PDB file of C-alpha atoms in Angstrom:
ATOM      1  CA  GLY A  67     -25.240  -9.850   2.495  1.00  0.00           C
ATOM      2  CA  ASN A  68     -21.503  -9.310   2.031  1.00  0.00           C
ATOM      3  CA  SER A  69     -19.616  -7.568   4.777  1.00  0.00           C
ATOM      4  CA  VAL A  70     -16.064  -6.816   5.921  1.00  0.00           C
ATOM      5  CA  THR A  71     -14.833  -6.363   9.478  1.00  0.00           C
ATOM      6  CA  GLN A  72     -11.382  -4.908  10.094  1.00  0.00           C
ATOM      7  CA  MET A  73      -9.573  -4.010  13.288  1.00  0.00           C
ATOM      8  CA  GLU A  74     -10.242  -0.533  14.534  1.00  0.00           C
ATOM      9  CA  GLY A  75      -7.409   1.862  14.826  1.00  0.00           C
ATOM     10  CA  PRO A  76      -5.569   3.896  15.183  1.00  0.00           C
ATOM     11  CA  VAL A  77      -2.463   1.743  15.145  1.00  0.00           C
ATOM     12  CA  THR A  78       0.760   3.412  16.135  1.00  0.00           C
ATOM     13  CA  LEU A  79       4.083   1.641  15.507  1.00  0.00           C
ATOM     14  CA  SER A  80       7.760   2.536  15.592  1.00  0.00           C
ATOM     15  CA  GLU A  81       9.717   2.389  12.350  1.00  0.00           C
ATOM     16  CA  GLU A  82      10.912  -1.162  11.482  1.00  0.00           C
ATOM     17  CA  ALA A  83       8.171  -2.808  13.588  1.00  0.00           C
ATOM     18  CA  PHE A  84       6.031  -5.638  12.337  1.00  0.00           C
ATOM     19  CA  LEU A  85       2.510  -4.745  11.149  1.00  0.00           C
ATOM     20  CA  THR A  86      -0.605  -6.870  11.197  1.00  0.00           C
ATOM     21  CA  ILE A  87      -4.048  -5.475  10.379  1.00  0.00           C
ATOM     22  CA  ASN A  88      -6.823  -8.048  10.705  1.00  0.00           C
ATOM     23  CA  CYS A  89      -9.671  -8.402   8.287  1.00  0.00           C
ATOM     24  CA  THR A  90     -12.483 -10.963   8.254  1.00  0.00           C
ATOM     25  CA  TYR A  91     -15.334 -11.182   5.835  1.00  0.00           C
ATOM     26  CA  THR A  92     -18.772 -12.637   5.310  1.00  0.00           C
ATOM     27  CA  ALA A  93     -19.810 -13.481   1.821  1.00  0.00           C
ATOM     28  CA  THR A  94     -21.721 -15.985  -0.285  1.00  0.00           C
ATOM     29  CA  GLY A  95     -19.866 -17.770  -3.001  1.00  0.00           C
ATOM     30  CA  TYR A  96     -16.224 -17.021  -3.758  1.00  0.00           C
ATOM     31  CA  PRO A  97     -15.422 -13.308  -3.408  1.00  0.00           C
ATOM     32  CA  SER A  98     -12.292 -11.534  -4.407  1.00  0.00           C
ATOM     33  CA  LEU A  99     -10.490  -9.693  -1.588  1.00  0.00           C
ATOM     34  CA  PHE A 100      -8.590  -6.424  -1.643  1.00  0.00           C
ATOM     35  CA  TRP A 101      -6.491  -4.070   0.441  1.00  0.00           C
ATOM     36  CA  TYR A 102      -6.658  -0.392  -0.534  1.00  0.00           C
ATOM     37  CA  VAL A 103      -4.492   2.393   0.959  1.00  0.00           C
ATOM     38  CA  GLN A 104      -5.308   6.033   1.347  1.00  0.00           C
ATOM     39  CA  TYR A 105      -2.452   8.480   1.941  1.00  0.00           C
ATOM     40  CA  PRO A 106      -3.309  11.892   3.520  1.00  0.00           C
ATOM     41  CA  GLY A 107      -5.357  14.116   1.204  1.00  0.00           C
ATOM     42  CA  GLU A 108      -5.555  11.484  -1.609  1.00  0.00           C
ATOM     43  CA  GLY A 109      -8.004   8.961  -2.977  1.00  0.00           C
ATOM     44  CA  LEU A 110      -7.693   5.258  -2.445  1.00  0.00           C
ATOM     45  CA  GLN A 111      -5.133   3.152  -4.311  1.00  0.00           C
ATOM     46  CA  LEU A 112      -5.153  -0.582  -4.733  1.00  0.00           C
ATOM     47  CA  LEU A 113      -2.433  -2.117  -2.555  1.00  0.00           C
ATOM     48  CA  LEU A 114      -2.935  -5.788  -3.315  1.00  0.00           C
ATOM     49  CA  LYS A 115      -5.614  -8.409  -4.082  1.00  0.00           C
ATOM     50  CA  ALA A 116      -6.350 -12.129  -4.112  1.00  0.00           C
ATOM     51  CA  THR A 117      -9.062 -13.695  -6.200  1.00  0.00           C
ATOM     52  CA  LYS A 118      -9.221 -17.239  -4.837  1.00  0.00           C
ATOM     53  CA  ALA A 119      -8.561 -19.239  -1.723  1.00  0.00           C
ATOM     54  CA  ASP A 120      -4.899 -19.626  -0.633  1.00  0.00           C
ATOM     55  CA  ASP A 121      -3.779 -16.893  -3.038  1.00  0.00           C
ATOM     56  CA  LYS A 122      -1.246 -14.455  -1.592  1.00  0.00           C
ATOM     57  CA  GLY A 123      -1.368 -10.863  -2.703  1.00  0.00           C
ATOM     58  CA  SER A 124       1.774  -8.783  -2.310  1.00  0.00           C
ATOM     59  CA  ASN A 125       3.028  -5.252  -3.109  1.00  0.00           C
ATOM     60  CA  LYS A 126       5.521  -2.832  -1.622  1.00  0.00           C
ATOM     61  CA  GLY A 127       6.505  -5.292   1.066  1.00  0.00           C
ATOM     62  CA  PHE A 128       2.917  -5.908   2.162  1.00  0.00           C
ATOM     63  CA  GLU A 129       1.342  -9.313   1.948  1.00  0.00           C
ATOM     64  CA  ALA A 130      -2.066 -10.863   2.641  1.00  0.00           C
ATOM     65  CA  THR A 131      -3.245 -14.413   2.206  1.00  0.00           C
ATOM     66  CA  TYR A 132      -6.836 -15.399   1.282  1.00  0.00           C
ATOM     67  CA  ARG A 133      -7.890 -17.868   3.960  1.00  0.00           C
ATOM     68  CA  LYS A 134     -11.287 -19.356   3.186  1.00  0.00           C
ATOM     69  CA  GLU A 135     -11.306 -21.631   6.243  1.00  0.00           C
ATOM     70  CA  THR A 136     -11.063 -18.673   8.577  1.00  0.00           C
ATOM     71  CA  THR A 137     -12.714 -16.178   6.234  1.00  0.00           C
ATOM     72  CA  SER A 138      -9.726 -13.850   6.678  1.00  0.00           C
ATOM     73  CA  PHE A 139      -7.413 -11.646   4.660  1.00  0.00           C
ATOM     74  CA  HIS A 140      -5.031 -10.113   7.240  1.00  0.00           C
ATOM     75  CA  LEU A 141      -2.532  -7.492   5.964  1.00  0.00           C
ATOM     76  CA  GLU A 142       1.138  -7.858   7.133  1.00  0.00           C
ATOM     77  CA  LYS A 143       4.391  -6.140   6.627  1.00  0.00           C
ATOM     78  CA  GLY A 144       7.691  -7.176   8.183  1.00  0.00           C
ATOM     79  CA  SER A 145       9.245  -3.685   8.639  1.00  0.00           C
ATOM     80  CA  VAL A 146       7.120  -0.512   8.455  1.00  0.00           C
ATOM     81  CA  GLN A 147       8.452   2.872   7.434  1.00  0.00           C
ATOM     82  CA  VAL A 148       7.200   6.352   8.203  1.00  0.00           C
ATOM     83  CA  SER A 149       6.019   6.574   4.577  1.00  0.00           C
ATOM     84  CA  ASP A 150       3.532   3.687   5.249  1.00  0.00           C
ATOM     85  CA  SER A 151       1.435   6.044   7.453  1.00  0.00           C
ATOM     86  CA  ALA A 152      -1.951   5.956   5.891  1.00  0.00           C
ATOM     87  CA  VAL A 153      -5.505   4.577   6.223  1.00  0.00           C
ATOM     88  CA  TYR A 154      -5.866   0.878   5.069  1.00  0.00           C
ATOM     89  CA  PHE A 155      -9.143  -0.582   3.816  1.00  0.00           C
ATOM     90  CA  CYS A 156     -10.043  -4.106   3.357  1.00  0.00           C
ATOM     91  CA  ALA A 157     -12.696  -4.785   0.748  1.00  0.00           C
ATOM     92  CA  LEU A 158     -14.389  -7.675  -1.057  1.00  0.00           C
ATOM     93  CA  SER A 159     -16.263  -8.118  -4.325  1.00  0.00           C
ATOM     94  CA  GLY A 160     -18.682 -10.919  -5.030  1.00  0.00           C
ATOM     95  CA  GLY A 161     -18.269 -10.751  -8.738  1.00  0.00           C
ATOM     96  CA  ASN A 162     -21.390  -9.026 -10.000  1.00  0.00           C
ATOM     97  CA  THR A 163     -21.637  -6.772  -6.932  1.00  0.00           C
ATOM     98  CA  PRO A 164     -19.732  -3.613  -6.299  1.00  0.00           C
ATOM     99  CA  LEU A 165     -16.945  -3.491  -3.713  1.00  0.00           C
ATOM    100  CA  VAL A 166     -17.870  -3.603  -0.026  1.00  0.00           C
ATOM    101  CA  PHE A 167     -15.339  -1.826   2.196  1.00  0.00           C
ATOM    102  CA  GLY A 168     -14.369  -2.128   5.816  1.00  0.00           C
ATOM    103  CA  LYS A 169     -14.287   1.018   7.914  1.00  0.00           C
ATOM    104  CA  GLY A 170     -10.566   1.529   7.605  1.00  0.00           C
ATOM    105  CA  THR A 171      -7.634   1.356   9.924  1.00  0.00           C
ATOM    106  CA  ARG A 172      -5.379   4.318  10.448  1.00  0.00           C
ATOM    107  CA  LEU A 173      -1.689   3.505  10.730  1.00  0.00           C
ATOM    108  CA  SER A 174       0.898   6.021  12.088  1.00  0.00           C
ATOM    109  CA  VAL A 175       4.532   5.061  12.015  1.00  0.00           C
ATOM    110  CA  ILE A 176       6.888   7.138  14.154  1.00  0.00           C
ATOM    111  CA  ALA A 177      10.638   7.453  13.569  1.00  0.00           C
TER     112      ALA A 177
ATOM    113  CA  ASP B 149      -2.296   6.706 -12.641  1.00  0.00           C
ATOM    114  CA  ALA B 150      -5.816   6.226 -13.953  1.00  0.00           C
ATOM    115  CA  GLY B 151      -7.064   9.378 -15.631  1.00  0.00           C
ATOM    116  CA  ILE B 152      -9.886  10.393 -13.195  1.00  0.00           C
ATOM    117  CA  THR B 153     -10.627  13.992 -12.248  1.00  0.00           C
ATOM    118  CA  GLN B 154     -13.342  15.330  -9.949  1.00  0.00           C
ATOM    119  CA  SER B 155     -14.699  18.849  -9.875  1.00  0.00           C
ATOM    120  CA  PRO B 156     -14.985  20.847  -7.810  1.00  0.00           C
ATOM    121  CA  ARG B 157     -12.343  19.684  -5.339  1.00  0.00           C
ATOM    122  CA  HIS B 158     -13.863  21.736  -2.558  1.00  0.00           C
ATOM    123  CA  LYS B 159     -17.257  23.224  -2.115  1.00  0.00           C
ATOM    124  CA  VAL B 160     -19.135  25.027   0.596  1.00  0.00           C
ATOM    125  CA  THR B 161     -22.907  25.420   0.153  1.00  0.00           C
ATOM    126  CA  GLU B 162     -25.989  26.147   2.179  1.00  0.00           C
ATOM    127  CA  THR B 163     -28.804  23.805   3.234  1.00  0.00           C
ATOM    128  CA  GLY B 164     -31.477  23.506   0.684  1.00  0.00           C
ATOM    129  CA  THR B 165     -29.381  24.387  -2.382  1.00  0.00           C
ATOM    130  CA  PRO B 166     -28.753  21.986  -5.259  1.00  0.00           C
ATOM    131  CA  VAL B 167     -25.207  20.708  -5.789  1.00  0.00           C
ATOM    132  CA  THR B 168     -23.670  18.800  -8.646  1.00  0.00           C
ATOM    133  CA  LEU B 169     -20.356  17.002  -8.515  1.00  0.00           C
ATOM    134  CA  ARG B 170     -18.658  15.881 -11.645  1.00  0.00           C
ATOM    135  CA  CYS B 171     -16.418  12.885 -12.324  1.00  0.00           C
ATOM    136  CA  HIS B 172     -14.497  12.711 -15.582  1.00  0.00           C
ATOM    137  CA  GLN B 173     -12.395   9.751 -16.813  1.00  0.00           C
ATOM    138  CA  THR B 174     -10.150   9.384 -19.805  1.00  0.00           C
ATOM    139  CA  GLU B 175      -9.779   5.558 -19.545  1.00  0.00           C
ATOM    140  CA  ASN B 176     -12.988   4.613 -21.443  1.00  0.00           C
ATOM    141  CA  HIS B 177     -13.878   2.307 -18.471  1.00  0.00           C
ATOM    142  CA  ARG B 178     -17.400   0.911 -18.432  1.00  0.00           C
ATOM    143  CA  TYR B 179     -18.189   1.191 -14.701  1.00  0.00           C
ATOM    144  CA  MET B 180     -18.245   4.350 -12.660  1.00  0.00           C
ATOM    145  CA  TYR B 181     -19.089   4.763  -8.990  1.00  0.00           C
ATOM    146  CA  TRP B 182     -19.791   7.422  -6.409  1.00  0.00           C
ATOM    147  CA  TYR B 183     -18.818   6.889  -2.710  1.00  0.00           C
ATOM    148  CA  ARG B 184     -18.962   8.985   0.329  1.00  0.00           C
ATOM    149  CA  GLN B 185     -16.391   8.754   3.101  1.00  0.00           C
ATOM    150  CA  ASP B 186     -17.199   9.629   6.669  1.00  0.00           C
ATOM    151  CA  PRO B 187     -15.382   8.967   9.927  1.00  0.00           C
ATOM    152  CA  GLY B 188     -16.375   5.620  11.450  1.00  0.00           C
ATOM    153  CA  HIS B 189     -18.192   4.475   8.314  1.00  0.00           C
ATOM    154  CA  GLY B 190     -15.418   3.918   5.780  1.00  0.00           C
ATOM    155  CA  LEU B 191     -16.576   4.217   2.204  1.00  0.00           C
ATOM    156  CA  ARG B 192     -20.189   3.743   1.312  1.00  0.00           C
ATOM    157  CA  LEU B 193     -21.526   3.377  -2.165  1.00  0.00           C
ATOM    158  CA  ILE B 194     -24.057   5.936  -3.252  1.00  0.00           C
ATOM    159  CA  HIS B 195     -24.819   5.039  -6.906  1.00  0.00           C
ATOM    160  CA  TYR B 196     -23.001   3.372  -9.743  1.00  0.00           C
ATOM    161  CA  SER B 197     -23.241   3.141 -13.480  1.00  0.00           C
ATOM    162  CA  TYR B 198     -22.535   0.162 -15.699  1.00  0.00           C
ATOM    163  CA  GLY B 199     -22.847   2.081 -19.029  1.00  0.00           C
ATOM    164  CA  VAL B 200     -24.305   5.160 -20.600  1.00  0.00           C
ATOM    165  CA  LYS B 201     -27.713   5.843 -19.112  1.00  0.00           C
ATOM    166  CA  ASP B 202     -27.412   2.674 -16.962  1.00  0.00           C
ATOM    167  CA  THR B 203     -27.264   3.303 -13.284  1.00  0.00           C
ATOM    168  CA  ASP B 204     -28.163   1.550 -10.020  1.00  0.00           C
ATOM    169  CA  LYS B 205     -28.482   2.468  -6.409  1.00  0.00           C
ATOM    170  CA  GLY B 206     -25.987   1.736  -3.711  1.00  0.00           C
ATOM    171  CA  GLU B 207     -26.169   1.507   0.084  1.00  0.00           C
ATOM    172  CA  VAL B 208     -26.854   5.200   0.800  1.00  0.00           C
ATOM    173  CA  SER B 209     -28.668   6.586  -2.244  1.00  0.00           C
ATOM    174  CA  ASP B 210     -31.429   8.548  -0.525  1.00  0.00           C
ATOM    175  CA  GLY B 211     -31.130  12.262  -1.328  1.00  0.00           C
ATOM    176  CA  TYR B 212     -28.824  11.671  -4.301  1.00  0.00           C
ATOM    177  CA  SER B 213     -29.344  11.297  -8.032  1.00  0.00           C
ATOM    178  CA  VAL B 214     -26.870  10.526 -10.813  1.00  0.00           C
ATOM    179  CA  SER B 215     -26.665  10.781 -14.600  1.00  0.00           C
ATOM    180  CA  ARG B 216     -24.314   9.458 -17.204  1.00  0.00           C
ATOM    181  CA  SER B 217     -24.948  10.730 -20.705  1.00  0.00           C
ATOM    182  CA  LYS B 218     -21.411   9.994 -21.908  1.00  0.00           C
ATOM    183  CA  THR B 219     -18.943   7.229 -21.168  1.00  0.00           C
ATOM    184  CA  GLU B 220     -16.433   9.697 -19.671  1.00  0.00           C
ATOM    185  CA  ASP B 221     -18.737  11.722 -17.324  1.00  0.00           C
ATOM    186  CA  PHE B 222     -20.732  10.624 -14.263  1.00  0.00           C
ATOM    187  CA  LEU B 223     -22.594  13.315 -12.350  1.00  0.00           C
ATOM    188  CA  LEU B 224     -23.798  13.210  -8.748  1.00  0.00           C
ATOM    189  CA  THR B 225     -26.557  15.634  -7.770  1.00  0.00           C
ATOM    190  CA  LEU B 226     -27.786  16.595  -4.342  1.00  0.00           C
ATOM    191  CA  GLU B 227     -31.162  18.030  -5.185  1.00  0.00           C
ATOM    192  CA  SER B 228     -31.505  19.876  -1.837  1.00  0.00           C
ATOM    193  CA  ALA B 229     -28.354  19.650   0.198  1.00  0.00           C
ATOM    194  CA  THR B 230     -28.563  18.855   3.923  1.00  0.00           C
ATOM    195  CA  SER B 231     -25.979  19.039   6.696  1.00  0.00           C
ATOM    196  CA  SER B 232     -25.876  15.255   6.826  1.00  0.00           C
ATOM    197  CA  GLN B 233     -24.466  15.236   3.317  1.00  0.00           C
ATOM    198  CA  THR B 234     -21.318  17.041   4.447  1.00  0.00           C
ATOM    199  CA  SER B 235     -18.697  14.480   3.498  1.00  0.00           C
ATOM    200  CA  VAL B 236     -15.812  13.673   1.193  1.00  0.00           C
ATOM    201  CA  TYR B 237     -17.146  12.217  -2.115  1.00  0.00           C
ATOM    202  CA  PHE B 238     -15.007   9.889  -4.199  1.00  0.00           C
ATOM    203  CA  CYS B 239     -15.536   8.805  -7.792  1.00  0.00           C
ATOM    204  CA  ALA B 240     -14.112   5.472  -8.944  1.00  0.00           C
ATOM    205  CA  ILE B 241     -13.957   3.544 -12.208  1.00  0.00           C
ATOM    206  CA  SER B 242     -13.387  -0.010 -13.320  1.00  0.00           C
ATOM    207  CA  LYS B 243     -12.966  -1.652 -16.646  1.00  0.00           C
ATOM    208  CA  GLY B 244     -16.037  -3.898 -16.810  1.00  0.00           C
ATOM    209  CA  ASP B 245     -14.417  -7.269 -17.530  1.00  0.00           C
ATOM    210  CA  ARG B 246     -15.488  -9.895 -15.033  1.00  0.00           C
ATOM    211  CA  GLN B 247     -12.136  -9.968 -13.353  1.00  0.00           C
ATOM    212  CA  ASP B 248     -10.974  -6.366 -13.924  1.00  0.00           C
ATOM    213  CA  ARG B 249     -14.252  -4.898 -12.975  1.00  0.00           C
ATOM    214  CA  GLU B 250     -13.447  -5.776  -9.436  1.00  0.00           C
ATOM    215  CA  THR B 251     -10.356  -3.479  -9.339  1.00  0.00           C
ATOM    216  CA  GLN B 252     -11.481   0.002  -8.873  1.00  0.00           C
ATOM    217  CA  TYR B 253      -9.392   3.178  -9.458  1.00  0.00           C
ATOM    218  CA  PHE B 254     -10.252   6.257  -7.410  1.00  0.00           C
ATOM    219  CA  GLY B 255     -10.327   9.971  -8.143  1.00  0.00           C
ATOM    220  CA  PRO B 256      -8.827  12.544  -5.714  1.00  0.00           C
ATOM    221  CA  GLY B 257     -12.115  13.350  -3.956  1.00  0.00           C
ATOM    222  CA  THR B 258     -14.374  16.294  -3.462  1.00  0.00           C
ATOM    223  CA  ARG B 259     -14.777  17.815   0.038  1.00  0.00           C
ATOM    224  CA  LEU B 260     -18.303  19.150   0.472  1.00  0.00           C
ATOM    225  CA  LEU B 261     -19.456  21.222   3.440  1.00  0.00           C
ATOM    226  CA  VAL B 262     -23.166  21.970   3.828  1.00  0.00           C
ATOM    227  CA  LEU B 263     -23.914  24.776   6.240  1.00  0.00           C
TER     228      LEU B 263
END
């Protein structure tokens, strides 16, 4: 079945550092891939998505590229801010199946 | 923001009592979902609905039932709550088009404690 594996946290970075959160997936067919973010005390929000191989999703300075050859969708940001502190979830959808989420990676950014 | 509300937002109950959580949407989206969030497990799907009176089980459906009698409301019921059902419960919705169905919008969550 479909599954997502993302790096375990927590990840602690200083402000303006470079961020990478790894995500790899297992799926049949051609899934869509997502990153969701959860700020403290809130529900999840869609951060970015990519629906086919080599697509790059981007939003708020975050980027992720759908790599079919390595079955990966790593999240990156060039310069993190304290306000980026949150839990980040990688997820995939196989079209007619509901989203499958990774376990989440907690990011803490310190000033 | 998508118009999704959950009620109650917090609840404390005792083992063996029934509990119903409500999700209400104002977006007229076809699909609605219930997830639970637990440390070390991420989000796990409990049940989902693809239309009025149309529901299906998710990964962790044992001990839960759902009902959807109107497009805007999706109810999650714990018939006899257990301590293992202590969790944060999230409702989500999606439009129902092939592409848009895959983007889900989440409610604020309900924190449930079963003593």
